[in-house]
Amino acid sequence: MKRIKLSIIAFVLSMIVSTVAYSQQADNWRWLNPQPQGNSLFAVDFTNNATGFSVGAFGTILKTINNGDSWTQFNAGTNNRLLGVNFINSDLGYIGGFNQMLKRTTNGGFNWTDVPLPREEPFDSVFSVMDIDFVNANTGYVLGFFQLESRIWKTTDGGSSFTTQTTAGANYLNTLYFLDENNGYAAGGALGGEIIKTTNGGTDWLLVESFNYPALSDIKFLNASTGFAAGDNGCVLMTTNAGINWTQVGSPSNMDVSSIIFTDDNTGFGFGAGSVILKTTNGGINWTEEALGLENVRIYMDADITDNGTIHSVGTYGIIIRSSNAGKDWTSQSTVTEKTLAEIEFVNNSTGYAVCGYSGGDILKTTDEGETWVSQVGGAFTLPKYGISFTDEQTGYIAGSIEVIKTTNGGTNWTAVYTSTTNEIFTDVVFTNANTGYVVGASSHMLKTINAGVNWTPSMISTSGSLVTGIDFVNENVGYCSGDNGFIIKTTNAGANWVQQTSPFAFAYLTSVSFTDENNGYISSGQGLLKTTNGGSNWTIMNAPSGGFYKVQFRNSFGYAVASNGKIVKSTDAGASWIVQPTVTDNGLYALYFNSDNFVYAGGTLGTIIKTIPTELIVTHAGNTVSEIPGSYTLLQNYPNPFNPSTKISFAIPKVGKVSLKVFDITGKVVDVLVNDLKNAGSYSVNFNGSNLSSGIYFYSLTADGFIETKKMILIK
């Protein structure tokens, strides 16, 4: 169940051919790193030893059926921040979040329907659902909050209707906890902690504590008498008389505690910000700090425990940690790096590289279109890295802090080809052929090589001392640089001379430059996007959504720009108009690459890597019409059903993307993978042969770009 502090909420608050039918549409971005995703998670709830759910930012819903070994992302049709989750059993559950949103599933999260809450006051619709607690399938409570005012809504008919309850004057409530249909508690606090109690199912609530202790984020009871509340500055309160009186118990920590759990009557844990947790072994009388033993430093928002004692905790940037031995050891979800990506480049449609800077250096490589990445960093190359350029599939260069490094074997080994003696920082690198390359950086520094990096000639490309942020060449002679203070320069003789160009953003921080041909180029900046159609003689401010951008890249007339607040914008008409894409993440995005196979990659904070293929670039066969493209994702019932031993499964997808079609047995074990590949838009049928399986009920599930649907089939022999 969800337990979250309101203070934390504030913190987190001719490529296109004639056979392509397109209009500006929203893209489906998919997480590549970390796995399963990198948006903050605010709540987690396990229904049994195997099945659990977690929810978070941008409508994120995750489900595991193997005790957290792997998680699958579900789609509830919302981009709202989800703050609460509560499942009565593995099929029936509720999620809640911003704008009084409450949704219910009756099939384990595969489908969700809206559950209306009362709107009796003018601002009820903007209340956030903070917590949900159902004591059985019919009776449940929902906690709402908006601007120092709280609501508690109750249902006794499984969510068909709700009544509004008073909150005994407590107006900053975060969390609910019910022992049974009658006895429950809610806690929170703004300037001080608040605890309210009911003994008659919420007909009456009594303010039992309003004190000078810090604000409270979670409340749990071991039994009808003994309970705990925890919150800011390591505060842990204890009651032994059913919440009538509370006392602060021993805690040496100043960590803000978001969630507490107990594995038995003596052993408990408190989760919050940082690399440590609180632990008690004497029933909560004393608490000590213990190191998690993980490299991750996160804010842990919520925790839950399964019947077999496995502990799960979730938090910022998608962190999921788990302990199966009563908190002695902890593991976290898969991530190839936690460094911030600065640049991505592909050498072909499958093989690409990414470099990390800002928070430390890393070099990543993929050979499967970005689906998996490995780190290539050696002990000598951990300094921040900002630019990357490959001249062929084996030979590449990276520019970063102090050094320029080179590989001649696809990144297996890297060697320093230039090391600064004056602590220079190099921000970008570009090669115009196998031998000639340029590196730019701070204080208007430039290096040039004409022998594949064996020797480098330094030069000053401006007397202004600008930070040069980007460099791009359209051929071996014509190139451009961008930098701070509106700095734009051009060369037409392979860097022998550079000419200053006029920028409409005279004092702006220009963050990248990218050209599609000798005339058309684009620049991103802290004030917006610029374009030239005459080789830089004139630059105009594009009609882009307001705000700054960190990278921009076009392929012919189709392009993207990304920003440090996670904003993504797209243009299909060479920048004449732009559309803001639905928010995927608020993690900063600093890297962008538009590959020749139409895949677009973006990367940024804490190893964020996401991928999409533009919905407009769905190529149909000549003569096809748009109506021939499926209008939605569809998974049909298999035929025949029941079957023996073979049956046909049909599905349709409206856009190009990665598709998975798997068959599960009644325990959730995968028994066959029918499809696991990139598919064009269209309708498909596959045969499933169950000759090696026993009679019984099986399930088949289609997953594609956030869409998931599951159906049941019966094998009879």
XYZ file of C-alpha atoms in Angstrom:
717
model
C 0.000 0.000 0.000
C 1.041 3.560 -0.632
C 2.790 5.638 1.995
C 4.146 8.989 0.742
C 5.082 12.331 2.228
C 3.459 15.440 0.817
C 6.802 17.238 0.989
C 8.168 14.602 -1.387
C 5.229 15.189 -3.742
C 6.282 18.820 -3.976
C 9.791 17.674 -4.908
C 8.612 15.348 -7.632
C 5.643 17.909 -8.206
C 12.642 12.627 -48.653
C 12.815 10.009 -45.996
C 9.030 10.233 -45.885
C 8.048 8.585 -49.184
C 4.755 8.800 -51.066
C 3.491 5.588 -49.488
C 3.722 7.023 -45.972
C 0.508 8.343 -44.485
C 1.157 10.672 -41.577
C 0.004 13.513 -39.417
C 1.489 14.817 -36.192
C 0.696 12.227 -33.585
C 1.916 11.209 -30.173
C 4.707 8.650 -30.086
C 4.980 5.692 -27.768
C 8.330 5.922 -26.028
C 9.649 2.741 -24.449
C 12.161 2.390 -21.606
C 15.473 0.688 -22.396
C 17.341 1.656 -19.227
C 16.840 1.269 -16.339
C 14.593 -1.771 -16.372
C 11.680 -2.022 -16.059
C 11.485 1.802 -16.230
C 12.960 4.947 -14.696
C 10.066 7.082 -13.467
C 9.574 7.574 -9.741
C 7.442 4.957 -7.988
C 5.290 6.045 -5.059
C 3.489 2.923 -3.902
C 3.826 -0.858 -3.827
C 1.382 -3.594 -2.755
C 1.804 -7.384 -2.795
C -1.227 -9.654 -2.740
C 0.663 -12.922 -2.164
C 4.199 -14.295 -2.287
C 4.417 -13.913 -6.059
C 2.100 -11.122 -7.198
C 2.689 -7.440 -6.570
C 1.953 -4.044 -8.079
C 3.712 -0.683 -8.026
C 2.551 2.702 -9.347
C 4.184 6.041 -9.992
C 4.726 9.056 -12.213
C 3.143 9.474 -15.669
C 0.597 6.718 -15.161
C 3.222 4.057 -14.469
C 1.789 0.685 -13.404
C 4.077 -2.296 -12.853
C 3.148 -5.869 -12.053
C 5.214 -8.881 -11.023
C 4.028 -12.485 -10.845
C 7.390 -13.891 -9.694
C 8.083 -12.018 -6.455
C 9.899 -9.169 -8.180
C 12.260 -11.174 -10.391
C 10.747 -9.279 -13.318
C 8.109 -6.588 -13.775
C 5.696 -5.878 -16.625
C 4.416 -2.392 -17.366
C 0.645 -1.963 -17.755
C -1.365 0.833 -19.331
C -4.359 2.314 -17.496
C -5.014 5.021 -20.075
C -3.767 7.902 -17.947
C -0.696 10.098 -17.733
C -1.580 11.241 -14.211
C 0.806 10.745 -11.320
C -0.327 7.637 -9.440
C 0.173 7.803 -5.671
C -1.783 4.882 -4.242
C -2.358 1.204 -4.965
C -4.347 -1.400 -3.048
C -5.258 -4.931 -4.148
C -7.820 -7.065 -2.368
C -6.629 -10.161 -4.235
C -4.575 -10.867 -7.346
C -7.453 -9.830 -9.619
C -9.292 -7.030 -7.816
C -7.458 -3.811 -7.094
C -7.494 -0.012 -7.149
C -5.064 2.734 -8.104
C -5.366 6.448 -7.398
C -3.619 9.710 -8.115
C -3.880 13.305 -9.228
C -7.205 14.966 -10.142
C -9.316 12.723 -7.895
C -8.480 9.755 -10.107
C -9.512 6.322 -8.867
C -9.442 3.272 -11.147
C -10.367 -0.363 -10.610
C -9.271 -3.620 -12.225
C -10.978 -6.980 -11.929
C -8.489 -8.966 -14.022
C -5.155 -8.341 -12.354
C -4.373 -5.008 -13.986
C -4.924 -5.903 -17.634
C -7.916 -3.562 -17.885
C -8.935 -0.560 -15.765
C -12.185 1.366 -15.372
C -12.805 4.741 -13.753
C -14.412 4.794 -10.311
C -16.130 8.156 -9.639
C -15.591 9.826 -6.274
C -17.985 12.396 -4.770
C -17.689 15.952 -6.066
C -19.637 17.931 -3.531
C -17.362 20.963 -3.276
C -15.967 23.181 -6.075
C -12.408 21.857 -5.804
C -13.101 18.184 -5.127
C -12.078 17.279 -8.687
C -8.504 18.450 -8.117
C -7.951 16.495 -4.915
C -5.170 13.918 -5.155
C -5.914 10.371 -4.076
C -3.120 9.848 -1.547
C -3.949 6.405 -0.187
C -6.396 3.544 -0.621
C -7.263 0.849 1.921
C -9.898 -1.832 1.287
C -10.584 -4.210 4.156
C -12.562 -6.537 1.885
C -14.056 -6.571 -1.595
C -16.932 -4.293 -0.579
C -15.645 -1.962 2.128
C -12.848 0.457 1.418
C -11.522 3.902 2.211
C -9.863 6.499 -0.027
C -7.838 9.443 1.282
C -7.699 12.683 -0.706
C -5.724 15.894 -0.295
C -5.633 19.371 -1.839
C -4.135 22.598 -0.457
C -4.177 21.834 3.267
C -7.524 20.107 3.113
C -8.163 16.378 3.382
C -11.057 14.129 2.397
C -11.872 10.545 3.332
C -14.307 8.706 1.070
C -15.860 5.364 2.027
C -17.578 2.659 -0.012
C -19.516 -0.365 1.212
C -20.550 -1.637 -2.214
C -17.223 -2.294 -3.895
C -16.766 1.216 -5.244
C -20.176 1.643 -6.842
C -20.791 4.601 -4.532
C -18.841 6.582 -1.949
C -19.753 8.810 0.973
C -17.610 11.660 2.275
C -16.397 11.579 5.874
C -15.076 14.310 8.134
C -11.422 14.286 9.210
C -11.728 15.642 12.777
C -9.952 18.862 11.831
C -6.868 17.152 10.424
C -6.168 18.746 7.069
C -2.803 17.405 5.943
C -3.270 13.628 5.889
C -0.939 11.305 3.974
C -1.769 7.765 4.930
C -4.550 5.366 5.946
C -4.428 2.138 7.928
C -7.451 -0.014 8.814
C -7.333 -3.016 11.129
C -10.871 -4.095 10.159
C -14.116 -2.542 8.925
C -14.488 -0.415 12.056
C -11.059 0.423 13.437
C -8.822 2.651 11.394
C -6.258 5.441 11.512
C -5.016 8.260 9.294
C -1.854 10.296 9.803
C -0.055 13.269 8.342
C 0.646 16.797 9.405
C 1.991 20.024 7.981
C 3.790 21.994 10.689
C 3.365 19.111 13.127
C 2.186 15.539 13.176
C -1.508 14.594 13.168
C -3.178 11.250 13.885
C -6.917 10.607 13.722
C -8.787 7.456 14.717
C -12.165 5.824 14.127
C -13.810 2.876 15.870
C -17.056 2.886 13.884
C -15.955 2.674 10.278
C -15.374 6.379 9.846
C -18.793 7.577 10.957
C -16.820 9.508 13.541
C -13.130 10.390 13.490
C -11.288 11.578 16.599
C -8.103 13.641 16.584
C -5.961 11.617 19.011
C -2.661 13.464 18.458
C -1.761 16.909 17.218
C 1.690 17.667 18.489
C 5.013 19.330 17.865
C 6.533 16.188 16.414
C 7.493 16.331 12.706
C 5.007 15.566 9.939
C 4.108 11.890 9.645
C 4.219 9.819 6.459
C 3.197 6.310 7.481
C 1.283 4.420 10.124
C 1.236 0.671 10.819
C -0.153 -1.588 13.534
C 1.227 -4.936 14.703
C -2.035 -5.792 16.447
C -5.115 -4.046 17.819
C -3.073 -2.300 20.514
C 0.476 -1.759 19.251
C 1.169 0.599 16.385
C 3.792 2.921 14.951
C 3.839 6.169 13.023
C 6.918 7.609 11.320
C 7.898 10.747 9.476
C 10.397 13.560 9.096
C 13.781 13.753 10.817
C 13.792 10.102 11.853
C 10.690 10.505 13.993
C 9.103 7.197 15.083
C 6.086 7.202 17.403
C 4.666 4.195 19.245
C 1.330 3.392 20.881
C 0.464 0.402 23.067
C -3.155 1.360 23.803
C -4.747 1.359 20.349
C -3.625 4.860 19.465
C -5.018 6.723 22.454
C -1.527 7.809 23.482
C 1.693 8.069 21.465
C 5.314 8.430 22.566
C 8.463 9.039 20.556
C 10.831 6.060 20.661
C 14.575 5.939 20.231
C 15.896 6.782 16.775
C 19.366 8.245 16.141
C 18.550 9.215 12.562
C 17.507 12.473 10.925
C 16.391 10.622 7.804
C 12.875 11.449 6.624
C 11.009 8.154 6.966
C 8.411 7.534 4.237
C 7.400 3.964 5.070
C 7.709 1.427 7.874
C 7.105 -2.324 7.846
C 7.479 -5.167 10.328
C 8.564 -8.692 9.458
C 7.497 -9.984 12.902
C 6.607 -8.568 16.307
C 10.230 -7.617 16.992
C 11.830 -6.757 13.653
C 10.906 -3.667 11.672
C 12.355 -1.360 9.039
C 11.991 2.296 8.133
C 12.622 3.505 4.572
C 13.334 7.032 3.417
C 16.006 9.140 1.774
C 19.597 8.060 1.337
C 21.678 4.906 1.462
C 20.580 3.699 4.904
C 17.437 2.315 6.503
C 16.196 2.222 10.063
C 15.897 -1.112 11.825
C 14.500 -2.318 15.129
C 14.916 -5.759 16.678
C 13.080 -5.123 19.960
C 9.568 -4.370 18.839
C 10.195 -0.756 17.879
C 11.514 0.502 21.208
C 14.919 1.287 19.705
C 15.936 1.912 16.116
C 19.374 1.981 14.477
C 20.668 2.961 11.068
C 21.891 0.198 8.740
C 23.560 0.575 5.356
C 21.665 -0.850 2.392
C 24.910 -1.851 0.725
C 23.793 -0.493 -2.658
C 25.373 2.095 -4.926
C 21.946 3.639 -5.524
C 21.130 6.710 -3.453
C 17.396 7.267 -3.696
C 14.321 8.396 -1.811
C 12.331 5.285 -0.956
C 8.630 6.150 -0.986
C 6.951 2.925 0.059
C 7.614 -0.659 1.129
C 5.660 -3.876 1.469
C 6.326 -7.417 2.633
C 5.047 -10.726 1.265
C 3.774 -13.599 3.384
C 7.099 -15.392 2.990
C 9.010 -12.391 4.329
C 10.379 -10.865 1.123
C 10.637 -7.079 1.438
C 10.211 -4.738 -1.508
C 10.732 -0.982 -1.484
C 10.218 1.483 -4.341
C 11.153 5.106 -4.910
C 12.595 7.835 -7.094
C 13.899 7.193 -10.610
C 12.131 3.832 -10.706
C 14.205 2.223 -7.976
C 12.987 -1.190 -6.785
C 14.972 -2.953 -4.090
C 14.336 -6.348 -2.561
C 15.509 -8.456 0.363
C 14.639 -12.124 0.783
C 16.569 -12.623 4.026
C 14.949 -10.235 6.482
C 16.878 -7.170 5.378
C 20.407 -8.604 5.611
C 21.071 -8.210 1.891
C 19.440 -6.034 -0.743
C 19.351 -6.123 -4.535
C 18.083 -3.495 -6.962
C 16.579 -3.626 -10.435
C 18.747 -3.866 -13.532
C 20.548 -0.797 -14.843
C 23.610 -0.591 -17.056
C 24.676 2.780 -15.627
C 23.541 5.500 -13.263
C 25.619 8.166 -14.962
C 23.942 10.909 -17.014
C 23.968 10.337 -20.767
C 25.437 13.176 -22.825
C 25.492 11.753 -26.355
C 24.247 8.794 -28.414
C 25.483 7.710 -31.847
C 24.769 4.639 -33.978
C 27.212 3.249 -36.534
C 24.495 1.138 -38.179
C 20.891 0.254 -37.425
C 21.869 -2.246 -34.732
C 25.114 -1.027 -33.187
C 25.315 2.160 -31.190
C 27.245 3.889 -28.439
C 26.379 6.288 -25.661
C 28.671 8.343 -23.461
C 28.031 9.759 -20.017
C 29.195 13.006 -18.481
C 28.180 15.541 -15.842
C 28.111 13.014 -12.971
C 31.026 10.812 -14.044
C 32.053 8.992 -17.172
C 30.759 5.835 -18.798
C 30.770 4.311 -22.283
C 27.835 2.132 -23.318
C 27.405 -0.094 -26.357
C 24.427 -1.890 -27.904
C 24.333 -4.389 -30.757
C 20.566 -5.022 -30.777
C 19.010 -1.640 -31.607
C 19.333 -0.412 -28.032
C 17.362 -3.224 -26.408
C 20.369 -4.094 -24.209
C 23.474 -2.094 -23.371
C 26.826 -2.984 -21.822
C 29.401 -0.694 -20.208
C 32.818 -0.460 -21.843
C 34.462 1.714 -19.238
C 37.906 0.662 -18.126
C 39.555 1.857 -14.954
C 41.458 4.577 -16.794
C 38.452 6.082 -18.562
C 35.962 7.083 -15.879
C 36.247 10.852 -16.393
C 33.114 12.610 -17.754
C 32.570 12.215 -21.495
C 30.449 14.467 -23.698
C 30.974 13.805 -27.410
C 31.298 10.761 -29.653
C 32.098 10.224 -33.348
C 32.696 6.994 -35.284
C 34.310 6.870 -38.717
C 33.405 3.213 -39.305
C 31.974 0.324 -37.303
C 35.256 -0.294 -35.496
C 36.894 3.127 -35.203
C 35.563 5.835 -32.945
C 36.562 8.804 -30.813
C 35.225 10.218 -27.548
C 35.839 13.710 -26.170
C 35.456 14.570 -22.514
C 37.134 15.966 -19.469
C 40.890 16.392 -20.058
C 41.222 13.699 -22.741
C 40.299 12.374 -26.152
C 40.176 8.585 -26.445
C 39.995 6.227 -29.442
C 38.955 2.672 -30.227
C 39.860 0.608 -33.290
C 37.972 -2.546 -32.269
C 34.408 -1.431 -31.671
C 34.975 -0.231 -28.135
C 36.565 -3.376 -26.735
C 39.606 -1.262 -25.967
C 40.033 2.490 -25.687
C 43.323 4.404 -25.819
C 44.005 8.038 -24.966
C 45.147 9.917 -28.100
C 45.233 13.337 -26.452
C 45.601 14.253 -22.787
C 45.429 17.877 -21.711
C 48.038 19.338 -19.396
C 45.811 22.308 -18.553
C 42.631 20.493 -17.460
C 40.755 21.296 -20.663
C 37.163 20.115 -20.979
C 36.151 18.890 -24.432
C 32.426 18.950 -25.175
C 32.076 17.509 -28.681
C 33.935 15.716 -31.454
C 33.264 15.187 -35.174
C 35.199 13.432 -37.954
C 34.685 14.362 -41.610
C 36.603 11.351 -42.950
C 38.753 8.543 -41.615
C 41.663 10.881 -40.866
C 40.298 14.365 -40.259
C 38.574 15.255 -37.034
C 37.807 18.169 -34.718
C 37.356 18.454 -30.969
C 35.903 21.551 -29.268
C 35.445 22.605 -25.672
C 35.807 25.245 -23.011
C 37.431 28.638 -23.537
C 37.020 28.435 -27.326
C 39.513 25.607 -27.581
C 39.663 23.439 -30.696
C 41.852 20.504 -31.650
C 42.246 19.189 -35.192
C 43.822 16.000 -36.480
C 44.541 14.994 -40.073
C 46.080 11.608 -39.248
C 43.344 9.767 -37.342
C 44.261 11.168 -33.960
C 48.005 10.488 -33.999
C 48.698 14.219 -33.792
C 46.460 17.102 -32.788
C 46.870 20.790 -33.614
C 45.331 23.201 -31.116
C 43.766 26.506 -32.117
C 41.591 29.249 -30.678
C 38.429 29.675 -32.724
C 37.222 32.838 -31.000
C 38.681 35.530 -28.807
C 35.549 35.639 -26.658
C 36.563 32.639 -24.563
C 33.167 31.037 -25.140
C 32.297 27.523 -24.109
C 31.882 25.718 -27.413
C 29.094 23.189 -26.888
C 28.677 21.590 -30.315
C 30.267 21.072 -33.708
C 28.862 19.665 -36.955
C 30.249 19.385 -40.491
C 28.069 18.964 -43.577
C 31.050 17.947 -45.731
C 34.836 17.947 -45.415
C 35.051 21.742 -45.727
C 31.868 23.278 -44.308
C 31.250 23.145 -40.588
C 29.584 25.000 -37.735
C 30.111 25.477 -33.980
C 27.719 26.683 -31.295
C 28.350 27.869 -27.760
C 27.358 30.147 -24.937
C 26.568 33.863 -25.306
C 24.860 33.173 -28.644
C 28.123 31.922 -30.148
C 27.782 30.618 -33.774
C 30.726 30.318 -36.177
C 31.187 28.780 -39.626
C 34.096 27.489 -41.676
C 34.161 26.822 -45.419
C 37.803 25.712 -45.603
C 38.056 22.772 -43.191
C 38.662 24.920 -40.146
C 41.472 27.108 -41.501
C 39.251 30.128 -40.870
C 36.060 30.618 -38.898
C 33.521 33.419 -39.397
C 31.188 34.676 -36.680
C 27.467 34.459 -37.486
C 24.639 36.545 -36.069
C 22.387 34.838 -33.550
C 18.875 36.031 -32.618
C 19.705 34.807 -29.107
C 22.666 37.092 -28.499
C 23.241 36.052 -24.903
C 21.707 32.595 -24.892
C 23.428 29.344 -24.036
C 23.386 27.463 -27.342
C 23.539 23.770 -26.537
C 23.830 21.892 -29.860
C 24.092 22.381 -33.615
C 22.929 19.954 -36.313
C 22.739 20.286 -40.121
C 20.834 18.134 -42.610
C 22.555 19.614 -45.685
C 24.647 22.650 -46.664
C 21.702 25.036 -46.272
C 19.445 23.697 -43.529
C 20.603 23.600 -39.935
C 19.208 23.714 -36.411
C 20.432 24.938 -33.042
C 19.012 24.232 -29.598
C 19.373 26.696 -26.765
C 18.212 27.713 -23.345
C 15.757 30.120 -24.972
C 14.357 27.986 -27.780
C 15.215 26.581 -31.218
C 16.909 28.283 -34.182
C 16.934 27.406 -37.867
C 18.817 28.500 -40.979
C 17.872 27.767 -44.582
C 20.827 29.551 -46.197
C 23.892 28.012 -44.646
C 23.880 30.176 -41.556
C 23.735 33.594 -43.232
C 20.488 34.107 -41.350
C 19.104 32.336 -38.302
C 15.451 32.577 -37.286
C 13.659 31.643 -34.088
C 11.427 28.653 -34.727
C 7.847 28.513 -33.539
C 8.665 25.888 -30.916
C 6.935 25.443 -27.537
C 8.316 27.811 -24.927
C 11.322 26.831 -22.862
C 14.869 25.714 -23.418
C 16.107 22.614 -25.253
C 19.317 20.656 -24.937
C 19.521 18.739 -28.203
C 17.848 18.989 -31.616
C 18.236 16.665 -34.593
C 16.519 16.355 -37.966
C 16.454 13.825 -40.762
C 15.239 15.749 -43.788
C 12.012 17.424 -42.624
C 11.414 15.248 -39.567
C 13.012 16.124 -36.228
C 12.971 16.081 -32.445
C 14.235 18.253 -29.622
C 14.661 17.274 -25.974
C 15.017 19.288 -22.778
C 16.478 19.015 -19.300
C 12.988 18.702 -17.757
C 12.112 15.641 -19.846
C 10.151 17.619 -22.455
C 10.133 16.161 -25.986
C 8.877 18.045 -29.037
C 8.523 16.833 -32.616
C 8.246 18.433 -36.042
C 7.295 16.819 -39.345
C 7.660 19.938 -41.498
C 11.287 20.987 -41.077
C 10.551 22.973 -37.930
C 7.716 25.120 -39.282
C 5.489 23.703 -36.542
C 6.063 21.624 -33.426
C 3.992 19.465 -31.154
C 4.766 18.666 -27.536
C 4.810 14.923 -27.007
C 2.969 13.431 -24.019
C 5.331 13.487 -21.066
C 7.282 10.260 -20.750
C 9.485 11.272 -17.841
C 10.687 14.332 -15.984
C 14.225 12.959 -15.941
C 16.539 15.379 -17.732
C 17.161 14.497 -21.398
C 20.534 15.563 -22.829
C 21.252 13.010 -25.579
C 19.321 12.479 -28.819
C 19.856 10.348 -31.912
C 17.593 9.798 -34.942
C 18.719 6.556 -36.580
C 18.439 5.677 -40.266
C 15.897 2.923 -39.507
C 13.541 5.600 -38.080
C 14.166 4.722 -34.436
C 14.705 7.708 -32.167
C 16.741 7.421 -28.966
C 16.922 9.880 -26.069
C 19.006 9.672 -22.912
C 19.772 11.592 -19.771
C 19.646 11.586 -15.989
C 20.757 8.482 -14.077
C 21.201 6.367 -17.183
C 17.818 7.168 -18.730
C 17.507 5.655 -22.215
C 14.164 5.677 -24.045
C 13.266 4.764 -27.605
C 10.445 5.295 -30.092
C 9.582 5.079 -33.748
C 7.509 8.036 -34.973
C 3.881 7.129 -35.548
C 3.912 9.171 -38.761
C 6.533 6.927 -40.335
C 4.290 3.909 -40.836
C 5.116 2.786 -44.343
C 2.311 0.978 -46.188
C 2.410 -0.883 -49.463
C 1.696 1.112 -52.602
C -2.030 1.620 -53.080
C -2.890 1.009 -49.424
C -4.990 3.549 -47.606
C -4.835 4.715 -44.021
C -8.003 2.755 -43.295
C -6.062 -0.438 -43.988
C -3.886 0.236 -40.955
C -5.529 -1.095 -37.763
C -6.961 1.719 -35.692
C -6.023 0.186 -32.361
C -4.244 -2.683 -30.672
C -6.403 -5.815 -30.780
C -5.984 -9.321 -29.425
C -8.641 -11.741 -30.664
C -9.906 -14.876 -28.990
C -8.053 -17.926 -30.252
C -9.861 -20.286 -32.623
C -10.758 -23.015 -32.105
C -11.243 -22.840 -28.365
C -11.163 -25.347 -26.692
C -8.493 -26.832 -28.953
C -6.429 -29.991 -29.448
C -3.584 -29.663 -30.046
C -3.355 -26.518 -32.226
C -5.125 -23.174 -32.330
C -4.745 -19.852 -34.152
C -4.133 -16.559 -32.297
C -4.724 -13.309 -34.201
C -3.775 -9.748 -33.270
C -3.475 -6.289 -34.828
C -1.141 -3.354 -34.129
C -1.652 0.227 -35.400
C 2.018 1.237 -35.533
C 5.503 -0.129 -35.923
C 6.979 -1.446 -32.705
C 8.344 -4.297 -30.646
C 5.691 -6.998 -30.162
C 5.636 -9.873 -27.693
C 3.067 -12.685 -27.679
C 3.565 -15.225 -24.899
C 1.644 -18.223 -23.577
C 1.449 -18.866 -19.803
C 0.210 -21.778 -17.752
C -2.131 -21.389 -14.791
C 0.811 -20.666 -12.446
C 2.073 -17.794 -14.598
C 5.022 -19.725 -16.058
C 5.869 -18.920 -19.689
C 5.399 -22.079 -21.764
C 5.909 -20.598 -25.234
C 6.991 -17.342 -26.896
C 5.116 -17.012 -30.179
C 6.291 -13.515 -31.164
C 9.183 -11.414 -29.871
C 10.144 -9.122 -32.705
C 9.741 -5.740 -34.381
C 6.529 -5.672 -36.427
C 5.079 -3.196 -38.906
C 1.516 -1.991 -38.456
C -0.946 -4.623 -39.578
C -2.898 -7.749 -38.694
C -1.201 -11.032 -37.855
C -2.077 -14.654 -37.060
C 0.170 -17.246 -35.461
C -0.356 -20.899 -34.671
C 0.113 -22.315 -31.194
C 0.751 -26.032 -30.837
C 0.134 -27.497 -27.385
C 0.998 -31.092 -28.195
C 3.705 -31.159 -25.535
C 1.438 -29.712 -22.839
C -1.133 -31.283 -20.575
C -4.831 -30.476 -20.686
C -5.874 -27.367 -18.820
C -6.329 -23.611 -18.833
C -3.669 -21.438 -20.467
C -3.336 -17.696 -21.023
C -1.849 -15.771 -23.941
C -0.713 -12.154 -23.577
C 0.079 -9.491 -26.200
C 2.499 -6.710 -25.238
C 3.274 -3.820 -27.599
C 4.363 -0.244 -26.768
C 2.680 -0.164 -23.361
C -0.435 -2.051 -24.518
C -1.060 -5.342 -22.725
C -4.015 -7.678 -23.111
C -4.444 -11.260 -21.952
C -7.004 -13.893 -22.906
C -7.772 -17.410 -21.688
C -7.812 -20.602 -23.757
C -8.452 -24.262 -22.938
C -6.465 -27.249 -24.144
C -8.428 -30.524 -24.043
C -6.757 -33.812 -24.982
